[in-house]
XYZ file of N, CA, C and O in Angstrom:
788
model
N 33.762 51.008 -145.962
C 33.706 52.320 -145.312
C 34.785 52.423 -144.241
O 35.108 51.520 -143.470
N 35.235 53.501 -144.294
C 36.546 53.600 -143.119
C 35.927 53.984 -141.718
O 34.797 54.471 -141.710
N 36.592 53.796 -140.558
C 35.526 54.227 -139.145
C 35.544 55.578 -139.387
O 34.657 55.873 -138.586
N 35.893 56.708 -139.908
C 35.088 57.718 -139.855
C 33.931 57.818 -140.620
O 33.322 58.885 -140.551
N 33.483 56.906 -141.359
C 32.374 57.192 -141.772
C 31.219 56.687 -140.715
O 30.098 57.034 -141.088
N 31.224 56.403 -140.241
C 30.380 55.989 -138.824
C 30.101 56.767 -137.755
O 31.040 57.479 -137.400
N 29.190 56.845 -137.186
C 28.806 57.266 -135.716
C 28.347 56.299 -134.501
O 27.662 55.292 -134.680
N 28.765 56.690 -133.382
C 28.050 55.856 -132.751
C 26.667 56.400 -131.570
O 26.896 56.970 -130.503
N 25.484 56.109 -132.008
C 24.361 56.296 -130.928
C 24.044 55.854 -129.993
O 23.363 56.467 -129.170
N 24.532 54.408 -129.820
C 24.385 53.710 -128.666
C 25.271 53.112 -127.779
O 26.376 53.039 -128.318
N 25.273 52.777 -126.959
C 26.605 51.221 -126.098
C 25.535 50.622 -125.263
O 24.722 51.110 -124.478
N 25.836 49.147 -125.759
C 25.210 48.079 -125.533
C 26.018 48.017 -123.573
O 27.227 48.114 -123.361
N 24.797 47.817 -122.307
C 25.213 47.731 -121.762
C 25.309 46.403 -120.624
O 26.024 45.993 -119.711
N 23.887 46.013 -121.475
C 23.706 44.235 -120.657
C 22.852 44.008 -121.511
O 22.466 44.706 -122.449
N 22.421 42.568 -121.024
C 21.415 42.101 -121.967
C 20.036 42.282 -120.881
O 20.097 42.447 -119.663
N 19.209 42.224 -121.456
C 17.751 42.556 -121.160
C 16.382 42.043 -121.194
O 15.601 42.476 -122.042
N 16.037 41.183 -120.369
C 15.071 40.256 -120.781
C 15.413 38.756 -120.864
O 16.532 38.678 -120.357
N 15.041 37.590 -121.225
C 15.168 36.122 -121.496
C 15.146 35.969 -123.356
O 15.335 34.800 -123.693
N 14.959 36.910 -124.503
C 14.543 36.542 -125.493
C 15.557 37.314 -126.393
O 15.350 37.475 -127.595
N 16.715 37.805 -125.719
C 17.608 38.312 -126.342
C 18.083 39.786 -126.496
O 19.123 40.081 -127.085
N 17.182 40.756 -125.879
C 17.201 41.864 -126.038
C 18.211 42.488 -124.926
O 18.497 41.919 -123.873
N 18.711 43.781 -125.350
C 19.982 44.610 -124.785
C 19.430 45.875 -124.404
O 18.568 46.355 -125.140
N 19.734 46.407 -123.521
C 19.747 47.646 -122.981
C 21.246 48.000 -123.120
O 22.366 47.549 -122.880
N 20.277 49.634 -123.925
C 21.815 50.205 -124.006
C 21.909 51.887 -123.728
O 20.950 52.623 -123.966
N 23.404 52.460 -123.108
C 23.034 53.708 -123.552
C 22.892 54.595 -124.595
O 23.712 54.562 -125.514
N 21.707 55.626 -124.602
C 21.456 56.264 -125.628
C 22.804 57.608 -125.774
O 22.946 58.374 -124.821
N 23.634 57.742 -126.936
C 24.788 58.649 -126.976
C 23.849 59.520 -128.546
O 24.513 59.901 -129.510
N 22.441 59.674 -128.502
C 21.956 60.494 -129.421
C 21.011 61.541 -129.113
O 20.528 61.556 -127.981
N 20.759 62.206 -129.752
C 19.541 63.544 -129.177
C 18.453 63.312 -129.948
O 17.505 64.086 -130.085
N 18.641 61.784 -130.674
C 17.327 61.672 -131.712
C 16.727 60.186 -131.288
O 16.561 59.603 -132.360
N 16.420 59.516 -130.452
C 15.999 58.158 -129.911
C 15.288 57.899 -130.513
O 15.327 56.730 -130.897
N 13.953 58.933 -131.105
C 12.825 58.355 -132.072
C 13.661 57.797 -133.333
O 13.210 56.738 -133.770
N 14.659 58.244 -133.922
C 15.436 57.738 -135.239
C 15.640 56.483 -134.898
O 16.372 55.943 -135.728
N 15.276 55.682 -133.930
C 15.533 54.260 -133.729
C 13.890 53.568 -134.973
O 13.857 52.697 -135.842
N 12.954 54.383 -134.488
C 11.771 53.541 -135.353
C 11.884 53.565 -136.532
O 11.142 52.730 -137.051
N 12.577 54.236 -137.370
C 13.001 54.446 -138.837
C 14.106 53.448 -139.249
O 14.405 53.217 -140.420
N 14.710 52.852 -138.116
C 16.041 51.839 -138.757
C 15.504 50.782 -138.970
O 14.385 50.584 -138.497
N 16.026 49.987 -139.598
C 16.214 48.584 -139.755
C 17.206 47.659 -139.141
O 17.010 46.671 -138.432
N 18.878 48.464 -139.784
C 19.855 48.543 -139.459
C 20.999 48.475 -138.733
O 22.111 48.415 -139.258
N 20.865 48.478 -137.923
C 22.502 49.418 -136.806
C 23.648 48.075 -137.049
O 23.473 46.858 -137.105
N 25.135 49.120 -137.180
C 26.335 47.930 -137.175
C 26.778 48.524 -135.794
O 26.798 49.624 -135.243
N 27.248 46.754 -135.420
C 27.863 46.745 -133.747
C 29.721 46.375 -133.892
O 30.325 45.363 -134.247
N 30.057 47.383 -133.547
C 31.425 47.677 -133.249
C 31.712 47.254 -132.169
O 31.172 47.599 -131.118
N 32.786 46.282 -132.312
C 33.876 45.867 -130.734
C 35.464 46.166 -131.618
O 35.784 46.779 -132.636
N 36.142 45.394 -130.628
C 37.427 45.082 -130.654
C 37.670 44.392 -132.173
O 38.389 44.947 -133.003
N 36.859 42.886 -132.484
C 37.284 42.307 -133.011
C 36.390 43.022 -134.675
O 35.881 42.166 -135.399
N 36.302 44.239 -135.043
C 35.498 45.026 -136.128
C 33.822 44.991 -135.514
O 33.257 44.680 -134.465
N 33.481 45.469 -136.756
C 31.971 46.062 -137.047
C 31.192 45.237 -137.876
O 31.709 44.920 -138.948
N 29.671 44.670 -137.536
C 29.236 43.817 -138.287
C 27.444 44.686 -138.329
O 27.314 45.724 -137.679
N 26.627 44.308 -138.867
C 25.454 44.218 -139.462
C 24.419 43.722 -138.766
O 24.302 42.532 -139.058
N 23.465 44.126 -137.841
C 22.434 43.292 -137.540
C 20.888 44.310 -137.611
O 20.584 45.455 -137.277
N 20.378 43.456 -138.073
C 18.972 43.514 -138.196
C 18.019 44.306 -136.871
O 17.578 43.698 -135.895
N 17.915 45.222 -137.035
C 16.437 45.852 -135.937
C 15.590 45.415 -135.680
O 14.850 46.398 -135.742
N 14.830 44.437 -135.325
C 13.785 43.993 -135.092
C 12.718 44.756 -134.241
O 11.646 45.057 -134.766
N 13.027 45.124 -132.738
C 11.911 46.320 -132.083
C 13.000 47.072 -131.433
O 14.228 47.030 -131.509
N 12.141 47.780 -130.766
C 12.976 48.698 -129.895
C 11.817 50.081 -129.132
O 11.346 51.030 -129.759
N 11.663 49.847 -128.023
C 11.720 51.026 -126.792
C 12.521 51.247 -125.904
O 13.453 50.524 -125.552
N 12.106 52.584 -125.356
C 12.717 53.048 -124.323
C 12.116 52.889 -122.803
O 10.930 52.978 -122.486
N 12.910 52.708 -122.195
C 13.039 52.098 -121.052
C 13.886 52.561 -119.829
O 15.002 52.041 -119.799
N 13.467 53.843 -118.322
C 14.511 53.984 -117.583
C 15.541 54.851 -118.702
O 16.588 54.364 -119.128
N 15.156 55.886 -118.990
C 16.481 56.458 -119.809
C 17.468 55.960 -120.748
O 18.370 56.594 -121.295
N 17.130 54.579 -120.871
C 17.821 53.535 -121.823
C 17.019 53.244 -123.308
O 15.834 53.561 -123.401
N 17.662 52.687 -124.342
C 16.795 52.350 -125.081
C 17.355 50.673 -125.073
O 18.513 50.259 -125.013
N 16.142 49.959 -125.152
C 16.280 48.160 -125.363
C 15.980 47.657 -126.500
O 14.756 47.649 -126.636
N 16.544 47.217 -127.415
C 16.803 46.908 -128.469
C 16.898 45.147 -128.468
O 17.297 44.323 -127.646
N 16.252 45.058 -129.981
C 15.935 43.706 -129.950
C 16.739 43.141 -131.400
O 16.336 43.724 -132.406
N 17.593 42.310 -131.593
C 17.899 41.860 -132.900
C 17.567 41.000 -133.341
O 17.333 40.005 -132.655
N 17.379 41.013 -134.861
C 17.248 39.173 -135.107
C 18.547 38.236 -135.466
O 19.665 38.452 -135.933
N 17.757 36.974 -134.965
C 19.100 35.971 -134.076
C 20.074 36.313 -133.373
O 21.221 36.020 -133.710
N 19.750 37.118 -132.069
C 20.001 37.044 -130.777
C 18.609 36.904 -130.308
O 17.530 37.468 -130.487
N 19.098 35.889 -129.614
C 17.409 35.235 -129.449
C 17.453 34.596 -127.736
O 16.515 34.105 -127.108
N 19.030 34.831 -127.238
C 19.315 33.899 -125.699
C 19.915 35.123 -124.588
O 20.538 36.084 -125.041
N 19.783 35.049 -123.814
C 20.447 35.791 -122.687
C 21.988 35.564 -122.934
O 22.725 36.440 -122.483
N 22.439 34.739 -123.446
C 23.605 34.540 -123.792
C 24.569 35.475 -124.926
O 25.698 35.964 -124.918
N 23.268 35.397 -126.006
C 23.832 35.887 -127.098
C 23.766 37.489 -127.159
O 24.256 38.210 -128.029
N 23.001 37.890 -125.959
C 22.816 39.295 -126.021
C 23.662 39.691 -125.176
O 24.043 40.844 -125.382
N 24.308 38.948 -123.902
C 25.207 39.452 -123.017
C 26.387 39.565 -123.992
O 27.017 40.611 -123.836
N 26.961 38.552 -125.199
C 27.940 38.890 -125.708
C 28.034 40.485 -126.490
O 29.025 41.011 -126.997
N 27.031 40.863 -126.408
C 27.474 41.956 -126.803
C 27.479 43.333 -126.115
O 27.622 44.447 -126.619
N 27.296 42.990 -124.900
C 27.374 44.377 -124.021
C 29.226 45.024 -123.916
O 30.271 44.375 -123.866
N 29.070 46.024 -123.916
C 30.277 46.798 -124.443
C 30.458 47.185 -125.490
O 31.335 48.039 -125.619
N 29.417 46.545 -127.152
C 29.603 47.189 -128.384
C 28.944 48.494 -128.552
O 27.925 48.925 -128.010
N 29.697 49.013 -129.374
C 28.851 50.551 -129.987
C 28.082 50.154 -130.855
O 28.363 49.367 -131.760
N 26.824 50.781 -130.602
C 25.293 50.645 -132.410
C 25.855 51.978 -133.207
O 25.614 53.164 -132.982
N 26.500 51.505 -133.990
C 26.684 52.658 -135.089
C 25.831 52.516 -135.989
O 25.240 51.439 -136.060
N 25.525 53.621 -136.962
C 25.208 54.053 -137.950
C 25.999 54.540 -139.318
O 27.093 54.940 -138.921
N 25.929 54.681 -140.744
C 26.689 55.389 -141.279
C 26.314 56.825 -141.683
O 25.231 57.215 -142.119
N 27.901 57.823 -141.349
C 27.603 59.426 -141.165
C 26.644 59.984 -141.719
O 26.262 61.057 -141.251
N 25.860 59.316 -143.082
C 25.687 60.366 -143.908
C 24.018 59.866 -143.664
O 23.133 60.510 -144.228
N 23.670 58.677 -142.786
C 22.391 58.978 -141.856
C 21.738 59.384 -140.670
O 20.710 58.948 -140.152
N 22.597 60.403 -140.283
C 22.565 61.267 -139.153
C 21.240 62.167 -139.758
O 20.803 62.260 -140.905
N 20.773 62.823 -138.393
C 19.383 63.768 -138.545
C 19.932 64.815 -139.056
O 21.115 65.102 -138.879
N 19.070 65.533 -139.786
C 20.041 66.804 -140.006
C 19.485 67.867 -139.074
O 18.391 67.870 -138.510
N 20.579 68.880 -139.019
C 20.354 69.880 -137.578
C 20.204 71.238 -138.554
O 20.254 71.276 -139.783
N 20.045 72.115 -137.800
C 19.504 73.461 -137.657
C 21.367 73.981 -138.070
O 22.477 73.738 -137.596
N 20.754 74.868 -139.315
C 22.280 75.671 -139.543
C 23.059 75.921 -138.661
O 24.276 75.743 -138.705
N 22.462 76.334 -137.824
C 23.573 77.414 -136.370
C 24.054 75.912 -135.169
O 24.688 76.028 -134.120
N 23.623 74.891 -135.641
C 23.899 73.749 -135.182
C 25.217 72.684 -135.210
O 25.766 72.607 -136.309
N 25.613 72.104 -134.451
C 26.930 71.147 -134.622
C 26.801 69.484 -134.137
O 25.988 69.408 -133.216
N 27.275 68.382 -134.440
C 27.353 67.704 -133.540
C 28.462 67.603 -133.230
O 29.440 68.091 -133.796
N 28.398 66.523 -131.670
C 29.547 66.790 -130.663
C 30.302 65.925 -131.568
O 31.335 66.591 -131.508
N 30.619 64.921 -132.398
C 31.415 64.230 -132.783
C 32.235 65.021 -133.634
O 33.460 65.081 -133.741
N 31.330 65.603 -134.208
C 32.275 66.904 -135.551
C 33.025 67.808 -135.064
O 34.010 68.128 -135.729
N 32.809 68.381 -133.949
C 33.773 69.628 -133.475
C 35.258 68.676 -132.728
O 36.262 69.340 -132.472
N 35.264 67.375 -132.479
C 36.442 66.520 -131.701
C 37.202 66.954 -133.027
O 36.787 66.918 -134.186
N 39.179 67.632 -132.236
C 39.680 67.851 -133.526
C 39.950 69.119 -134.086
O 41.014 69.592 -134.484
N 38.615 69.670 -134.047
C 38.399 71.115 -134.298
C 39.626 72.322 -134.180
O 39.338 73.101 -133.272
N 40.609 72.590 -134.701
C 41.007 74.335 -134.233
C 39.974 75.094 -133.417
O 38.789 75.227 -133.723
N 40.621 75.605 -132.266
C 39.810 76.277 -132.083
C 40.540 77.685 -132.187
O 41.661 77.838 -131.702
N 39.807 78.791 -132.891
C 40.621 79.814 -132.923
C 39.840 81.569 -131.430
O 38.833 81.320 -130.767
N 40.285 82.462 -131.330
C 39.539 83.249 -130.565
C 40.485 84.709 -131.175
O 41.559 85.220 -130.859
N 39.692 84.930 -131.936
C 40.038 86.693 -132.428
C 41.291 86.090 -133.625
O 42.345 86.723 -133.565
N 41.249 84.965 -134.657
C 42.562 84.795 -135.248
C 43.670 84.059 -134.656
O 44.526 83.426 -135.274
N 43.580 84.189 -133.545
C 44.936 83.680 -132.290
C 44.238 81.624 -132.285
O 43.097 81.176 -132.395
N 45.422 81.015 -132.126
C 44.764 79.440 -132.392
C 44.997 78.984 -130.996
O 46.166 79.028 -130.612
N 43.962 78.492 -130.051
C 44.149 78.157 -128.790
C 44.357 77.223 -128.466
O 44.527 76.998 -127.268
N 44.467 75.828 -129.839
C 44.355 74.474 -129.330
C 43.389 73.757 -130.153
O 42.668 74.337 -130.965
N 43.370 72.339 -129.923
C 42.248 71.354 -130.834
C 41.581 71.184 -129.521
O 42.053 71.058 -128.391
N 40.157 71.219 -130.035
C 38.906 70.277 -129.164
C 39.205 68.690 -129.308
O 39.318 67.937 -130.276
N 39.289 68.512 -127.759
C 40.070 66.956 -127.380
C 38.259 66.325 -126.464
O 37.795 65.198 -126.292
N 37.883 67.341 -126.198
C 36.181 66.301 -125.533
C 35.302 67.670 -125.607
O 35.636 68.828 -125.857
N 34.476 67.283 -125.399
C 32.938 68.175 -125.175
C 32.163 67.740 -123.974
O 31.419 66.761 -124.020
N 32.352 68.538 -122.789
C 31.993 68.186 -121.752
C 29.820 68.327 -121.199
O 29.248 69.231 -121.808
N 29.387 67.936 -120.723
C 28.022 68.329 -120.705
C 27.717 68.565 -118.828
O 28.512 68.065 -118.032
N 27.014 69.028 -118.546
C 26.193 68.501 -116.931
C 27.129 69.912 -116.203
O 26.777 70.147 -115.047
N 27.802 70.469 -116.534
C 28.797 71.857 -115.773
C 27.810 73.305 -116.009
O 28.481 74.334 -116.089
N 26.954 73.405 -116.075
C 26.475 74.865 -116.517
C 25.454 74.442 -117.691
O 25.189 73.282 -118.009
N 24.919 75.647 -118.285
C 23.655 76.030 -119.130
C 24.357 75.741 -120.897
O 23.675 75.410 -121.867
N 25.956 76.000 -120.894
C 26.582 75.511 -122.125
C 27.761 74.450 -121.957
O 28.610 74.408 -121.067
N 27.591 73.624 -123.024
C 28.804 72.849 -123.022
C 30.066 73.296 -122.752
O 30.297 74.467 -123.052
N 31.098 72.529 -122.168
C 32.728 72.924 -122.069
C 33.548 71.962 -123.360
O 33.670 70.738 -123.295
N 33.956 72.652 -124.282
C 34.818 72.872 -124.775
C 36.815 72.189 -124.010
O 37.709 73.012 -123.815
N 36.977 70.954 -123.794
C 38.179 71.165 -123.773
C 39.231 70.763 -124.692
O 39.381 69.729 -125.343
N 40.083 72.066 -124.571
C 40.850 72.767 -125.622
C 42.111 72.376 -125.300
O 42.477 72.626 -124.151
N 43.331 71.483 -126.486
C 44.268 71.441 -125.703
C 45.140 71.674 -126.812
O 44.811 71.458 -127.978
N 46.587 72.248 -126.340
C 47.906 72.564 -126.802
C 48.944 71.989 -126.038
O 49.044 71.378 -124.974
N 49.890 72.502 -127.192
C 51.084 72.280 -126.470
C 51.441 73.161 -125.108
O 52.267 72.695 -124.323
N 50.894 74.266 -124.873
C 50.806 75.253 -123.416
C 50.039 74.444 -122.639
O 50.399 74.385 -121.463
N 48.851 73.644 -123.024
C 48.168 73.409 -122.094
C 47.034 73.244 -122.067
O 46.639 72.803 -123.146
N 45.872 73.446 -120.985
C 44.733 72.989 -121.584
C 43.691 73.984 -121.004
O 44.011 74.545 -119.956
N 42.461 74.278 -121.564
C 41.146 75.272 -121.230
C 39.720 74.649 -121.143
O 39.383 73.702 -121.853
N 38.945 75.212 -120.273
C 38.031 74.740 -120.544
C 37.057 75.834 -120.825
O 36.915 76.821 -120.104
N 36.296 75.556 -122.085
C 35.435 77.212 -122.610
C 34.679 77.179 -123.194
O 34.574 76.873 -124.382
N 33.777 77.588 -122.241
C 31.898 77.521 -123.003
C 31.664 77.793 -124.373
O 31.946 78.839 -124.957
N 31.028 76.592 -124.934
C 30.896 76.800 -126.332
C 29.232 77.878 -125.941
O 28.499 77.239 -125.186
N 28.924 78.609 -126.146
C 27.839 79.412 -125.403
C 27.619 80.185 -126.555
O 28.612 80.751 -127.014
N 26.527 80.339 -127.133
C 25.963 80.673 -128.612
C 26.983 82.655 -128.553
O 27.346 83.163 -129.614
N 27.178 83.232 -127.458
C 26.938 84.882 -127.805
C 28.995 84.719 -127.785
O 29.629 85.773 -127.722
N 29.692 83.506 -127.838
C 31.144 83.238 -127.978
C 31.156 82.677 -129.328
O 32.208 82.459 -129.930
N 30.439 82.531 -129.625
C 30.443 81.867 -131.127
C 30.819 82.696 -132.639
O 29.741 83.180 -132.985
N 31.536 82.944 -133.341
C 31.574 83.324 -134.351
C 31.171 83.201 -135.709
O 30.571 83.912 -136.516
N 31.942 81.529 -135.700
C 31.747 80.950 -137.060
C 32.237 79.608 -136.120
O 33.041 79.558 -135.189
N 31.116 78.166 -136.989
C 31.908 76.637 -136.734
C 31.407 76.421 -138.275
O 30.361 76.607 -138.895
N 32.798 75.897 -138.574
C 33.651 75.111 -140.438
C 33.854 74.057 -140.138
O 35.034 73.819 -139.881
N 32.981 73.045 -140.028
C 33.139 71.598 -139.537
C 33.918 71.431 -140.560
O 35.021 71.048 -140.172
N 33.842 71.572 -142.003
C 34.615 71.408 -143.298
C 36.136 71.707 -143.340
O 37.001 70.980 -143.830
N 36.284 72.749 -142.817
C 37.587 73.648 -142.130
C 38.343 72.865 -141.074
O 39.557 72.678 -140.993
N 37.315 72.425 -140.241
C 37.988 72.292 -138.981
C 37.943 73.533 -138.205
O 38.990 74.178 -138.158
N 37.443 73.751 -137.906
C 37.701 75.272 -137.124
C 36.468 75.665 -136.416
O 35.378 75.587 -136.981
N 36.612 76.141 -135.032
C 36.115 77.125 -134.384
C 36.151 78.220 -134.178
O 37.232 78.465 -133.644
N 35.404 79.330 -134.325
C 36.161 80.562 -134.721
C 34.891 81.086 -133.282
O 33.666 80.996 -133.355
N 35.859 81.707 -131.874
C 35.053 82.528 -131.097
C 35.616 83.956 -130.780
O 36.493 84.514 -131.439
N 35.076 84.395 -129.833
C 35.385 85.595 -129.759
C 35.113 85.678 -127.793
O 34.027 86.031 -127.333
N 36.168 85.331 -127.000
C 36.051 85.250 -125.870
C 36.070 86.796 -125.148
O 36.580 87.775 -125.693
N 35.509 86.813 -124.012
C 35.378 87.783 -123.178
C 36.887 88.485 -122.744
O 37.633 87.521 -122.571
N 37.536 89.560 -122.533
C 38.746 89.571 -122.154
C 39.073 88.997 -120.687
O 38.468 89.472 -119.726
N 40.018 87.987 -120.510
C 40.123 87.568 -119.149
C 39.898 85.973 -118.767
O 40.424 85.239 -117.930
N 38.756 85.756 -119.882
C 38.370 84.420 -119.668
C 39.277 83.463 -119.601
O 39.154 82.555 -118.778
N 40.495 83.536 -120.599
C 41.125 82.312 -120.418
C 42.135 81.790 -119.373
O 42.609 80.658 -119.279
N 42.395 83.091 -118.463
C 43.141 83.092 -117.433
C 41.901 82.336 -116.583
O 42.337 81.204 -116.374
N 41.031 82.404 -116.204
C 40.269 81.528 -115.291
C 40.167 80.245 -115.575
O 39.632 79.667 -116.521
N 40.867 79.780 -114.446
C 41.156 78.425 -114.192
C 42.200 77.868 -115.216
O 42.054 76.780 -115.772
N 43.487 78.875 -115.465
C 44.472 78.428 -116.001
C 45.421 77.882 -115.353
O 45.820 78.558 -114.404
N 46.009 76.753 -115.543
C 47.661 76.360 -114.920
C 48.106 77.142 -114.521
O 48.298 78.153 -115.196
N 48.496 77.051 -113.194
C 49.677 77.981 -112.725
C 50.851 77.733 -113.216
O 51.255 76.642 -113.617
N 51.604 79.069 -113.185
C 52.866 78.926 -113.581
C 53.876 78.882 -112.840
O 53.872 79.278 -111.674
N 54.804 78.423 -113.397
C 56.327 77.912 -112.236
C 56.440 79.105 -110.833
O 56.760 78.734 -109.704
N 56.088 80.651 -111.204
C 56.430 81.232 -110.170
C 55.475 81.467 -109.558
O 55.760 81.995 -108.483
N 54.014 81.273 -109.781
C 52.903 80.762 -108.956
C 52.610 79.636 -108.015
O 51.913 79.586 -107.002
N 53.571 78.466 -108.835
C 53.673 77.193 -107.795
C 54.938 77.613 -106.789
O 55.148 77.105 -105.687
N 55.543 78.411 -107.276
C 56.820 78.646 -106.129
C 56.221 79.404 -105.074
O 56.389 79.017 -103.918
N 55.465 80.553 -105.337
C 54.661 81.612 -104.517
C 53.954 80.592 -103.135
O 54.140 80.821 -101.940
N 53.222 79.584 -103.650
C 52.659 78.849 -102.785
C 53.289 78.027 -102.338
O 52.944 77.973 -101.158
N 54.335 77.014 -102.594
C 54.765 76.362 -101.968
C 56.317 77.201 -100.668
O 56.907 76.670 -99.727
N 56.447 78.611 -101.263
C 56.899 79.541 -100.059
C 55.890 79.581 -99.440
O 56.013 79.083 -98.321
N 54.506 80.119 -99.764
C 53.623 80.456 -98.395
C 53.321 79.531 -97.345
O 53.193 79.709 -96.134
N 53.204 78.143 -98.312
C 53.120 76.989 -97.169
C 54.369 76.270 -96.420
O 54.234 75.348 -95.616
N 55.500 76.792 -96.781
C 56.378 76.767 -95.696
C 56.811 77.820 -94.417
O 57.654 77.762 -93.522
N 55.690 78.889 -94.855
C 55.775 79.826 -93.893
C 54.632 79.702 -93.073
O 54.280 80.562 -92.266
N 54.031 78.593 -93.289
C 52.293 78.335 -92.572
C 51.241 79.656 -93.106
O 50.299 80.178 -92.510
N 51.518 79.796 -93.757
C 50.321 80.680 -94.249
C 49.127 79.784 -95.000
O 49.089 79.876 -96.227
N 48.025 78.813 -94.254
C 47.354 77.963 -94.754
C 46.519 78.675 -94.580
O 46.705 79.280 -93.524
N 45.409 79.030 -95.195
C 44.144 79.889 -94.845
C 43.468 78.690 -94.947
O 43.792 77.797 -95.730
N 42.432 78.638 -94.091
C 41.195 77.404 -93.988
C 41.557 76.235 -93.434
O 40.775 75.285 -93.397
N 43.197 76.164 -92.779
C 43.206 75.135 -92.207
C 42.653 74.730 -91.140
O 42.825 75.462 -90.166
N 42.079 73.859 -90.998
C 41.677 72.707 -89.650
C 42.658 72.030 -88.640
O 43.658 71.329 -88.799
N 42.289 72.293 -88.025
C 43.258 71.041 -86.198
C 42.867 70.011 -86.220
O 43.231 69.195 -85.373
């Protein structure tokens, strides 16, 4: 299987316990899909290998995971820093009007036909919808993937297809050369608003 056929749900972040077990973070929206595995392959540097599920709860926002033969504080610290992948095509399945964040990385994103850039991350914790950042050769955006901007998503395509508000993309755009000139005249004329002594 090539690494795109993979996902990753977890990162191993220490080991956990005296009997071998790892705490790791959870990178899924499905944690119960842990009691259904057997499975998970652990990805480092040196490839991806195969280990056995043995138990697993959650714990502190973490899930702790137990393998068989890792059985030492030793053998479980070696693996903090790997990803628990899965392969793609055992992912949960979602709700039509649904995406995951791994599928839209990549993405075109288009707004009215016009192409604004590829989705380079999917930001979370900023507001009520994810940020979207969008980057080109102009530059870069950040823009609520927010269900009533939505048009069409062609994970198959590649493509995001929205329909932004007029105005939006100027907020919080790069300034431009005669915007950075504008200010760096005003601040040689002391025009600092909000400065402090």
């Amino acid at each position: 299987m090539a690494e795109s056929d993979f996902v990753t749900v977890a990162r191993v972040v220490r080991s956990q316990g005296r009997r071998g077990e790892v705490a790791a973070e959870l990178l899924t929206d499905f944690p119960e899909r842990f009691a259904e595995r057997r499975k998970l392959f652990v990805a480092d540097a040196s490839g991806r290998r195969e280990l056995e599920l043995e138990a697993h709860w959650l714990h502190k926002g973490r899930v702790v995971l137990k393998f068989r033969g890792v059985d030492s504080i030793e053998q479980a610290q070696a693996l903090a820093g790997c990803e628990l992948q899965i392969p793609r095509e055992e992912r949960a399945p979602l709700p039509q009007d649904a995406a995951y964040v791994s599928d839209l990385i990549g993405c075109e994103v288009l707004d009215r036909g016009h192409s604004l850039g590829v989705i380079a991350e999917v930001q979370f914790g900023a507001g009520e919808a994810p940020l979207l950042q969008v980057k080109s050769e102009a530059g870069e955006h950040l823009i609520p993937f927010a269900a009533e901007f939505v048009e069409n998503v062609d994970v198959e395509l590649r493509r995001v297809a929205l329909r932004l508000p007029p105005g939006m993309l100027e907020i919080g755009a790069p300034l431009t050369d005669e915007e950075k000139r504008a200010q760096r005249d005003a601040g040689r004329a002391g025009d600092w608003s909000g400065r402090t002594k």
